[in-house]
Coordinates of C-alpha atoms and ligand atoms in Angstrom, one line a residue:
M192 CA 0.0 0.0 0.0
R193 CA 1.1 3.6 -0.6
V194 CA 0.7 5.9 2.3
A195 CA 1.1 9.7 2.5
M196 CA 1.4 11.0 6.0
I197 CA 0.7 14.7 6.4
G198 CA 2.5 16.0 9.6
T199 CA 5.7 14.7 11.0
G200 CA 5.0 15.4 14.6
Y201 CA 4.9 12.8 17.2
V202 CA 2.0 10.8 15.8
G203 CA 2.8 11.2 12.1
L204 CA 6.4 10.3 12.5
V205 CA 5.9 7.3 14.6
S206 CA 2.9 6.0 12.6
G207 CA 4.7 6.7 9.3
A208 CA 7.8 4.8 10.4
C209 CA 5.8 1.9 11.8
F210 CA 3.7 1.5 8.6
A211 CA 6.9 1.5 6.5
D212 CA 8.2 -1.1 8.9
F213 CA 5.1 -3.2 8.1
G214 CA 6.3 -3.1 4.4
H215 CA 4.2 -0.2 3.1
D216 CA 5.5 2.6 1.0
V217 CA 5.4 5.7 3.1
C218 CA 6.0 9.4 2.4
C219 CA 5.9 11.8 5.4
I220 CA 5.1 15.3 4.5
D221 CA 5.6 18.5 6.5
K222 CA 5.6 22.2 5.5
D223 CA 8.5 22.8 7.9
A224 CA 11.4 22.6 5.3
R225 CA 14.1 22.6 8.1
K226 CA 12.4 19.7 9.8
I227 CA 12.3 17.8 6.5
E228 CA 15.9 18.5 5.8
R229 CA 16.9 17.2 9.3
L230 CA 14.8 14.0 8.8
K231 CA 16.4 13.5 5.5
A232 CA 19.8 13.8 7.1
G233 CA 18.7 11.1 9.6
E234 CA 18.1 13.5 12.5
I235 CA 15.0 12.7 14.6
P236 CA 13.4 15.9 16.0
I237 CA 11.9 14.2 19.0
F238 CA 13.2 11.9 21.7
E239 CA 11.4 8.5 21.4
P240 CA 13.2 5.3 22.2
G241 CA 13.9 3.2 19.1
L242 CA 12.6 5.7 16.7
D243 CA 15.9 6.8 15.2
A244 CA 16.9 3.2 14.3
L245 CA 13.4 2.4 12.8
V246 CA 13.5 5.5 10.6
E247 CA 17.1 4.8 9.6
R248 CA 16.4 1.2 8.6
N249 CA 13.2 2.0 6.6
V250 CA 14.8 4.9 4.8
R251 CA 17.8 2.8 3.9
E252 CA 15.5 0.0 2.6
G253 CA 13.6 2.4 0.5
R254 CA 10.1 2.3 2.1
L255 CA 10.2 5.6 4.0
S256 CA 10.8 9.1 2.5
F257 CA 10.3 12.7 3.6
S258 CA 9.1 15.7 1.5
V259 CA 7.8 19.2 1.8
Q260 CA 5.7 18.6 -1.4
A261 CA 2.5 16.7 -0.9
D262 CA 1.8 16.4 -4.7
E263 CA 3.4 13.2 -5.8
A264 CA 2.9 11.3 -2.6
V265 CA -0.9 12.2 -2.4
R266 CA -1.5 11.6 -6.0
S267 CA -0.2 8.0 -5.8
A268 CA -1.5 7.2 -2.3
D269 CA -4.1 4.6 -1.4
A270 CA -4.4 6.3 2.0
V271 CA -3.6 9.8 3.0
F272 CA -3.3 10.3 6.9
I273 CA -3.9 13.6 8.4
A274 CA -1.6 13.7 11.4
V275 CA -1.2 17.4 12.1
G276 CA -1.6 19.0 15.6
T277 CA -4.9 20.0 17.2
P278 CA -3.7 22.1 20.0
S279 CA -6.1 23.7 22.5
R280 CA -7.4 26.9 21.1
R281 CA -6.0 29.8 23.2
G282 CA -8.7 31.1 25.6
D283 CA -11.6 28.6 25.1
G284 CA -10.1 25.1 25.2
Y285 CA -11.7 24.0 21.9
A286 CA -9.5 21.9 19.7
D287 CA -7.9 24.2 17.0
L288 CA -8.7 22.6 13.7
S289 CA -7.0 25.0 11.5
Y290 CA -4.2 22.7 10.5
V291 CA -6.6 19.8 9.9
H292 CA -8.7 22.0 7.7
A293 CA -5.7 23.3 5.8
A294 CA -4.5 19.7 5.2
A295 CA -7.9 18.7 3.8
E296 CA -7.8 21.7 1.4
E297 CA -4.4 20.7 0.2
I298 CA -5.2 17.1 -0.3
A299 CA -8.4 17.8 -2.2
G300 CA -6.7 19.1 -5.3
L301 CA -4.1 16.4 -5.4
M302 CA -6.0 13.1 -5.0
D303 CA -6.1 10.8 -8.0
G304 CA -8.2 7.7 -8.1
F305 CA -10.0 6.3 -5.1
T306 CA -8.3 7.7 -1.9
V307 CA -8.9 7.0 1.7
V308 CA -8.4 10.1 3.8
V309 CA -7.7 9.0 7.4
T310 CA -7.7 11.3 10.4
K311 CA -5.0 10.2 13.0
S312 CA -5.0 13.6 14.6
T313 CA -7.3 13.8 17.7
V314 CA -10.4 15.6 16.4
P315 CA -13.8 16.4 18.0
V316 CA -16.8 14.5 16.9
G317 CA -18.0 15.7 13.5
T318 CA -14.6 16.6 12.1
G319 CA -14.7 13.8 9.6
D320 CA -17.9 15.4 8.2
E321 CA -16.2 18.8 7.9
I322 CA -13.2 17.2 6.2
E323 CA -15.4 15.4 3.7
A324 CA -17.3 18.7 3.0
I325 CA -14.1 20.6 2.5
I326 CA -12.7 18.1 0.0
R327 CA -16.0 17.8 -1.8
K328 CA -16.3 21.5 -2.2
A329 CA -12.7 21.9 -3.5
N330 CA -12.9 19.0 -5.7
P331 CA -16.5 17.9 -6.6
N332 CA -15.3 14.9 -8.7
A333 CA -12.9 13.4 -6.2
D334 CA -13.4 9.7 -5.4
F335 CA -12.6 9.4 -1.7
A336 CA -13.7 8.3 1.8
V337 CA -12.9 9.9 5.0
V338 CA -12.1 7.6 7.9
S339 CA -11.4 8.2 11.5
N340 CA -8.5 6.1 13.0
P341 CA -7.5 7.5 16.3
E342 CA -4.1 6.6 17.8
F343 CA -3.6 5.4 21.3
L344 CA 0.2 5.7 21.4
R345 CA 2.0 6.6 24.7
E346 CA 5.0 8.8 24.3
G347 CA 8.0 6.9 25.4
A348 CA 6.5 3.6 24.4
A349 CA 5.0 4.6 21.1
I350 CA 6.6 2.1 18.8
E351 CA 5.6 -0.9 21.1
D352 CA 2.1 0.6 21.3
F353 CA 1.9 0.9 17.5
K354 CA 3.1 -2.6 16.8
R355 CA 1.3 -4.3 19.6
P356 CA -1.9 -2.3 20.4
D357 CA -4.7 -3.5 22.5
R358 CA -7.1 -2.6 19.6
I359 CA -7.4 -0.6 16.5
V360 CA -10.4 1.7 16.0
V361 CA -11.6 2.4 12.4
G362 CA -14.6 4.7 11.9
T363 CA -16.1 4.3 8.5
E364 CA -19.2 3.0 6.8
D365 CA -17.5 2.8 3.3
E366 CA -16.7 -0.8 2.2
R367 CA -13.8 0.2 0.0
A368 CA -12.2 2.3 2.7
R369 CA -12.7 -0.6 5.1
A370 CA -10.7 -2.9 2.7
V371 CA -7.8 -0.4 2.5
M372 CA -7.7 -0.1 6.3
N373 CA -7.7 -3.8 6.7
E374 CA -4.9 -4.1 4.3
L375 CA -2.9 -1.4 6.0
Y376 CA -3.2 -3.1 9.4
R377 CA -3.0 -6.7 8.1
P378 CA 0.3 -7.4 9.9
L379 CA -1.5 -6.8 13.2
F380 CA -4.4 -9.0 12.4
L381 CA -1.9 -11.8 12.2
N382 CA -1.2 -11.1 15.9
E383 CA -5.0 -11.2 16.5
T384 CA -5.2 -7.5 17.4
P385 CA -8.9 -6.7 17.7
I386 CA -10.1 -4.2 15.1
V387 CA -13.2 -2.2 16.1
F388 CA -15.1 -1.0 13.0
T389 CA -17.5 1.8 14.0
G390 CA -19.3 4.8 12.5
R391 CA -17.0 7.8 12.0
R392 CA -18.4 9.9 14.8
T393 CA -18.3 7.0 17.2
S394 CA -14.6 6.5 16.4
E395 CA -13.9 10.2 17.0
L396 CA -15.6 10.0 20.4
I397 CA -13.8 6.7 21.4
K398 CA -10.5 8.6 21.3
Y399 CA -11.7 11.3 23.7
A400 CA -13.6 9.0 25.9
A401 CA -10.5 6.8 26.3
N402 CA -8.2 9.7 27.3
A403 CA -10.8 11.2 29.6
F404 CA -11.4 7.8 31.3
L405 CA -7.6 7.4 31.9
A406 CA -7.4 11.0 33.2
L407 CA -10.3 10.2 35.5
K408 CA -8.7 7.0 36.7
I409 CA -5.5 8.8 37.5
T410 CA -7.4 11.7 39.3
F411 CA -9.4 9.1 41.3
I412 CA -6.2 7.5 42.7
N413 CA -4.7 10.8 43.4
E414 CA -7.7 11.7 45.6
I415 CA -7.6 8.3 47.2
A416 CA -3.9 9.0 47.9
D417 CA -4.8 12.2 49.7
L418 CA -7.3 10.3 51.7
C419 CA -4.6 7.6 52.5
E420 CA -2.4 10.3 54.0
A421 CA -5.1 11.6 56.1
V422 CA -6.2 8.2 57.5
G423 CA -2.9 6.4 57.6
A424 CA -3.3 4.0 54.7
D425 CA -1.0 3.2 51.8
V426 CA -2.2 4.2 48.3
Q427 CA 0.0 1.6 46.6
Q428 CA -1.5 -1.2 48.4
V429 CA -5.0 0.2 47.8
A430 CA -4.1 0.5 44.0
R431 CA -3.0 -3.2 44.0
G432 CA -6.0 -4.3 46.1
I433 CA -8.5 -2.7 43.7
G434 CA -6.4 -3.2 40.5
L435 CA -6.4 -7.0 40.7
D436 CA -10.1 -6.8 40.2
K437 CA -10.2 -7.4 36.4
R438 CA -13.2 -4.9 36.2
I439 CA -10.9 -2.2 37.5
G440 CA -7.5 -3.2 36.2
N441 CA -4.1 -2.4 37.7
K442 CA -2.9 0.1 35.0
F443 CA -3.0 4.0 35.4
L444 CA -3.4 3.7 39.2
N445 CA -0.1 5.3 40.0
A446 CA -0.7 8.3 42.2
G447 CA 1.5 11.3 41.5
P448 CA 1.6 15.1 41.0
G449 CA -1.3 15.1 38.5
Y450 CA -1.4 14.2 34.8
G451 CA 0.3 16.3 32.2
G452 CA 1.5 15.9 28.6
S453 CA 0.3 16.8 25.2
C454 CA -2.9 14.8 25.3
F455 CA -4.8 14.4 28.6
P456 CA -5.0 18.1 29.5
K457 CA -6.1 19.3 26.1
D458 CA -8.4 16.3 25.3
T459 CA -10.2 16.4 28.5
I460 CA -11.0 20.2 28.1
A461 CA -11.9 19.6 24.4
L462 CA -14.4 16.8 25.5
V463 CA -15.8 19.1 28.2
R464 CA -16.5 21.7 25.5
T465 CA -18.1 19.2 23.0
A466 CA -20.3 17.9 25.7
Q467 CA -21.4 21.4 26.9
D468 CA -22.2 22.4 23.3
A469 CA -24.3 19.2 22.9
G470 CA -26.2 20.1 26.0
T471 CA -25.0 17.0 27.9
P472 CA -22.2 18.2 30.1
V473 CA -19.7 15.5 31.3
R474 CA -19.5 16.7 34.9
L475 CA -17.1 14.0 36.0
I476 CA -14.5 15.2 33.5
E477 CA -15.1 18.9 34.3
T478 CA -14.4 18.0 37.9
T479 CA -11.3 15.8 36.8
V480 CA -9.9 18.8 35.0
E481 CA -10.4 21.1 38.0
I482 CA -8.9 18.7 40.5
N483 CA -5.8 18.0 38.3
D484 CA -5.1 21.7 37.8
A485 CA -5.4 22.4 41.5
R486 CA -3.2 19.3 42.3
K487 CA -0.4 20.4 40.2
K488 CA -0.4 23.8 41.8
A489 CA -0.6 22.4 45.3
M490 CA 2.5 20.1 44.9
A491 CA 5.0 22.9 45.8
G492 CA 3.3 23.1 49.2
R493 CA 4.5 19.6 50.0
V494 CA 8.0 20.7 49.6
A495 CA 7.4 23.7 51.9
D496 CA 5.9 21.3 54.4
V497 CA 9.1 19.3 54.8
L498 CA 10.9 22.7 55.5
E499 CA 8.5 23.8 58.2
G500 CA 6.5 26.0 55.7
D501 CA 9.4 28.3 54.9
L502 CA 11.2 28.2 51.6
N503 CA 12.7 31.6 51.8
G504 CA 16.4 31.5 50.8
K505 CA 16.3 27.7 50.6
T506 CA 17.8 25.7 47.7
I507 CA 15.6 23.0 46.1
G508 CA 17.0 20.4 43.9
V509 CA 14.6 19.1 41.3
L510 CA 14.9 15.7 39.6
G511 CA 12.9 15.4 36.4
L512 CA 11.1 18.1 34.5
T513 CA 9.4 16.4 31.5
F514 CA 5.7 15.3 31.9
K515 CA 6.8 11.7 32.2
P516 CA 10.0 9.6 31.6
N517 CA 11.3 8.6 28.3
T518 CA 10.2 11.7 26.4
D519 CA 11.6 15.2 26.0
D520 CA 8.1 16.6 26.0
M521 CA 7.5 19.4 28.4
R522 CA 3.9 20.2 27.5
D523 CA 1.7 20.8 30.5
A524 CA 4.3 19.1 32.7
P525 CA 3.7 19.3 36.4
S526 CA 7.1 20.8 36.8
L527 CA 5.8 23.9 34.9
D528 CA 3.5 24.6 37.9
I529 CA 5.7 23.2 40.7
V530 CA 9.0 25.0 39.9
P531 CA 7.6 28.6 39.6
A532 CA 5.6 28.0 42.8
L533 CA 8.7 27.0 44.6
Q534 CA 10.4 30.1 43.4
A535 CA 7.4 32.3 44.3
M536 CA 7.9 31.1 47.8
G537 CA 11.4 32.3 47.8
A538 CA 13.4 29.2 47.0
T539 CA 16.3 28.9 44.6
V540 CA 15.8 25.9 42.2
Q541 CA 18.6 23.7 40.6
A542 CA 17.3 21.0 38.4
F543 CA 18.3 18.1 36.2
D544 CA 16.4 16.2 33.5
P545 CA 18.0 13.8 31.0
E546 CA 16.0 15.0 28.0
G547 CA 13.9 18.0 29.1
H548 CA 16.1 20.5 27.2
E549 CA 13.2 22.7 26.3
A550 CA 12.7 23.5 30.0
R551 CA 15.6 26.0 29.7
Q552 CA 13.3 28.2 27.6
M553 CA 10.2 27.5 29.8
L554 CA 11.5 27.8 33.3
A555 CA 13.3 31.2 34.1
G556 CA 15.7 31.5 36.9
V557 CA 16.5 27.8 37.2
D558 CA 20.0 26.6 37.5
F559 CA 20.2 23.6 35.1
K560 CA 22.7 21.0 36.2
A561 CA 24.5 18.3 34.3
G562 CA 23.4 15.3 36.3
P563 CA 21.4 14.2 39.3
Y564 CA 24.1 14.5 41.9
E565 CA 25.0 18.0 40.8
A566 CA 21.2 18.8 41.2
V567 CA 21.0 17.6 44.8
E568 CA 24.4 19.2 45.9
G569 CA 23.9 21.8 48.7
A570 CA 20.0 21.4 48.6
D571 CA 17.8 21.9 51.5
A572 CA 15.3 19.5 49.9
V573 CA 15.1 17.4 46.8
V574 CA 11.9 16.9 44.9
I575 CA 11.5 14.1 42.5
I576 CA 8.9 15.2 39.8
T577 CA 9.5 12.8 37.0
E578 CA 10.4 9.0 37.6
W579 CA 13.2 8.6 35.1
D580 CA 14.8 5.1 35.6
Q581 CA 18.1 6.7 36.4
F582 CA 16.6 8.3 39.5
R583 CA 15.4 5.0 40.8
A584 CA 18.7 3.7 41.9
L585 CA 20.6 6.7 43.0
D586 CA 23.6 6.2 45.4
L587 CA 21.5 7.5 48.4
D588 CA 24.5 7.8 50.8
R589 CA 26.1 10.0 48.3
V590 CA 22.9 12.0 47.8
K591 CA 22.6 12.5 51.6
Q592 CA 26.2 13.5 51.9
L593 CA 25.9 16.1 49.1
M594 CA 22.7 17.6 50.4
K595 CA 22.6 20.4 53.0
S596 CA 19.7 18.8 54.8
P597 CA 18.5 15.3 53.9
N598 CA 14.8 16.2 52.9
V599 CA 13.3 14.2 50.0
V600 CA 9.9 14.8 48.5
D601 CA 9.1 12.0 46.1
L602 CA 6.1 12.8 43.9
R603 CA 6.4 9.4 42.1
N604 CA 6.8 7.1 45.0
I605 CA 10.0 5.5 43.5
Y606 CA 11.6 4.9 47.0
R607 CA 10.3 3.1 50.0
P608 CA 9.5 5.1 53.2
D609 CA 11.1 2.6 55.5
D610 CA 14.2 2.4 53.5
M611 CA 14.6 6.2 53.3
K612 CA 14.0 6.6 57.0
A613 CA 16.6 4.0 57.8
R614 CA 19.1 5.8 55.7
G615 CA 18.4 9.0 57.7
F616 CA 16.3 10.9 55.2
R617 CA 13.2 12.9 56.1
Y618 CA 11.0 11.5 53.4
S619 CA 7.6 12.5 52.1
S620 CA 5.8 10.7 49.3
I621 CA 2.3 10.4 47.8
G622 CA -0.5 8.6 49.6
R623 CA 1.6 6.7 52.2
G624 CA 0.2 8.0 55.3
Ligands
LIG194 C1 -1.7 9.3 26.5 C2 -2.5 8.0 26.4 O1 -2.0 7.1 27.4 C3 -2.3 7.4 25.0 O2 -3.1 6.2 25.0 C4 -2.8 8.3 24.0 O3 -2.7 7.8 22.6 C5 -2.1 9.6 24.1 O4 -2.3 10.2 25.5 C6 -2.5 10.6 23.1 O5 -3.8 11.0 23.1 O6 -1.8 10.9 22.1 P1 0.8 10.1 26.9 O7 0.2 11.5 27.0 O8 2.0 9.8 26.1 O9 -0.4 9.1 26.4 O10 1.2 9.6 28.3 P2 0.6 8.7 29.5 O11 1.5 7.6 29.7 O12 -0.8 8.4 29.3 O13 0.7 9.7 30.7 C7 0.0 10.9 30.8 C8 0.2 11.6 32.2 O14 -0.4 10.8 33.1 C9 1.6 11.7 32.6 O15 1.9 13.0 33.2 C10 1.9 10.6 33.6 O16 2.9 10.9 34.5 C11 0.5 10.6 34.2 N1 0.1 9.3 34.9 C12 0.0 8.2 34.1 C13 0.0 9.2 36.2 O17 0.1 10.2 37.0 N2 -0.3 8.0 36.7 C14 -0.5 6.8 36.1 O18 -0.8 5.8 36.7 C15 -0.3 7.0 34.6

């Protein structure tokens, strides 16, 4: 199959490289000429484990190419994927569809023969209808079908998620499009991956419902964690105790500083807007959004608590800035709330993150260090915000020796309270009362 992938952001690049690895012929297209040049030179603009090798191999073997021009790739494509960004629209939280609409306009004039136009971008219910109308208007004779095919990739595990997904969701009522989608994902059917064929609007909603449910699940365990602290219980044991019930499931029950990232925050708000417009508000999700925002802001207070409420003139060492490990993504990371709040309380912040280079532009006044030990040196307290593997097995005696006072606030529960106490730390974590 021939695939044109419009957009070489996170989703487009991973999906394009993985489709090529299945044996399809893929051209990834982006308007950003510099980015395309870098990709052609073998430079991967994002940090995603395994992606560089996957891209390199498929380019070398002739199945994956990059271009700023959509013409040729779209003309010859069986399927054109729209994988451009749908950020939160400034001010109102609706998904900004301008890139999606522009992509539809562009594709319309280029298609040749029956073409399946697939939305991979996360788009609100009804966007498929809009794309169809745009293409129909621009090119009344075009032979095409618009399909919704949301992605469920997690950053940091995206290749694994693409190649071994729990399910594939395809929203279309067009038989020819269905056949094309079946062929594209055929390598996965061999692994017996379930494929859920639905109507297009249903498929669009599945994506938002999935992310909102996961955000809700995290928020639920975060509130239970607060309760655990108040009543002297252990949230990790509660999570295990409920998670073994298959109806609940043990994933996404890790309490922490609140969810962040490029998806949950924007998708929950977009779903709230869609539901309000439809006259059926999703109050659980509205509340989830509120609780999570407040939680991220409240986390600095936990650091103040271990220092008797006074951060004035104190030095805080921060370990981890990205919204989760194994990514360089800083979007809506809890650190973006926590670090400025620490500074506002009078603390000086020194920080280390293995990949969060963008933090340098986003967090003013922070002393960025070259490694974890440098970041804890001289600190009155250390706060672990992101659970990078390399923070899980620090030489704790060295850490203690380097710190001014041995206070550790572990917002990801990567250490054990008894252990930390035995080593002489004053240790605070989440939901372990
Ligand atoms: C999320 C979904 O997991 C993917 O299925 C989806 O495809 C993607 O959004 C998307 O819409 O593109 P991602 O944002 O990469 O993926 O990251 P997650 O692993 O879901 O983590 C999101 C946030 O929740 C992080 O800040 C993480 O630290 C937090 N989290 C996650 C917790 O606090 N506790 C948990 O148990 C799990």
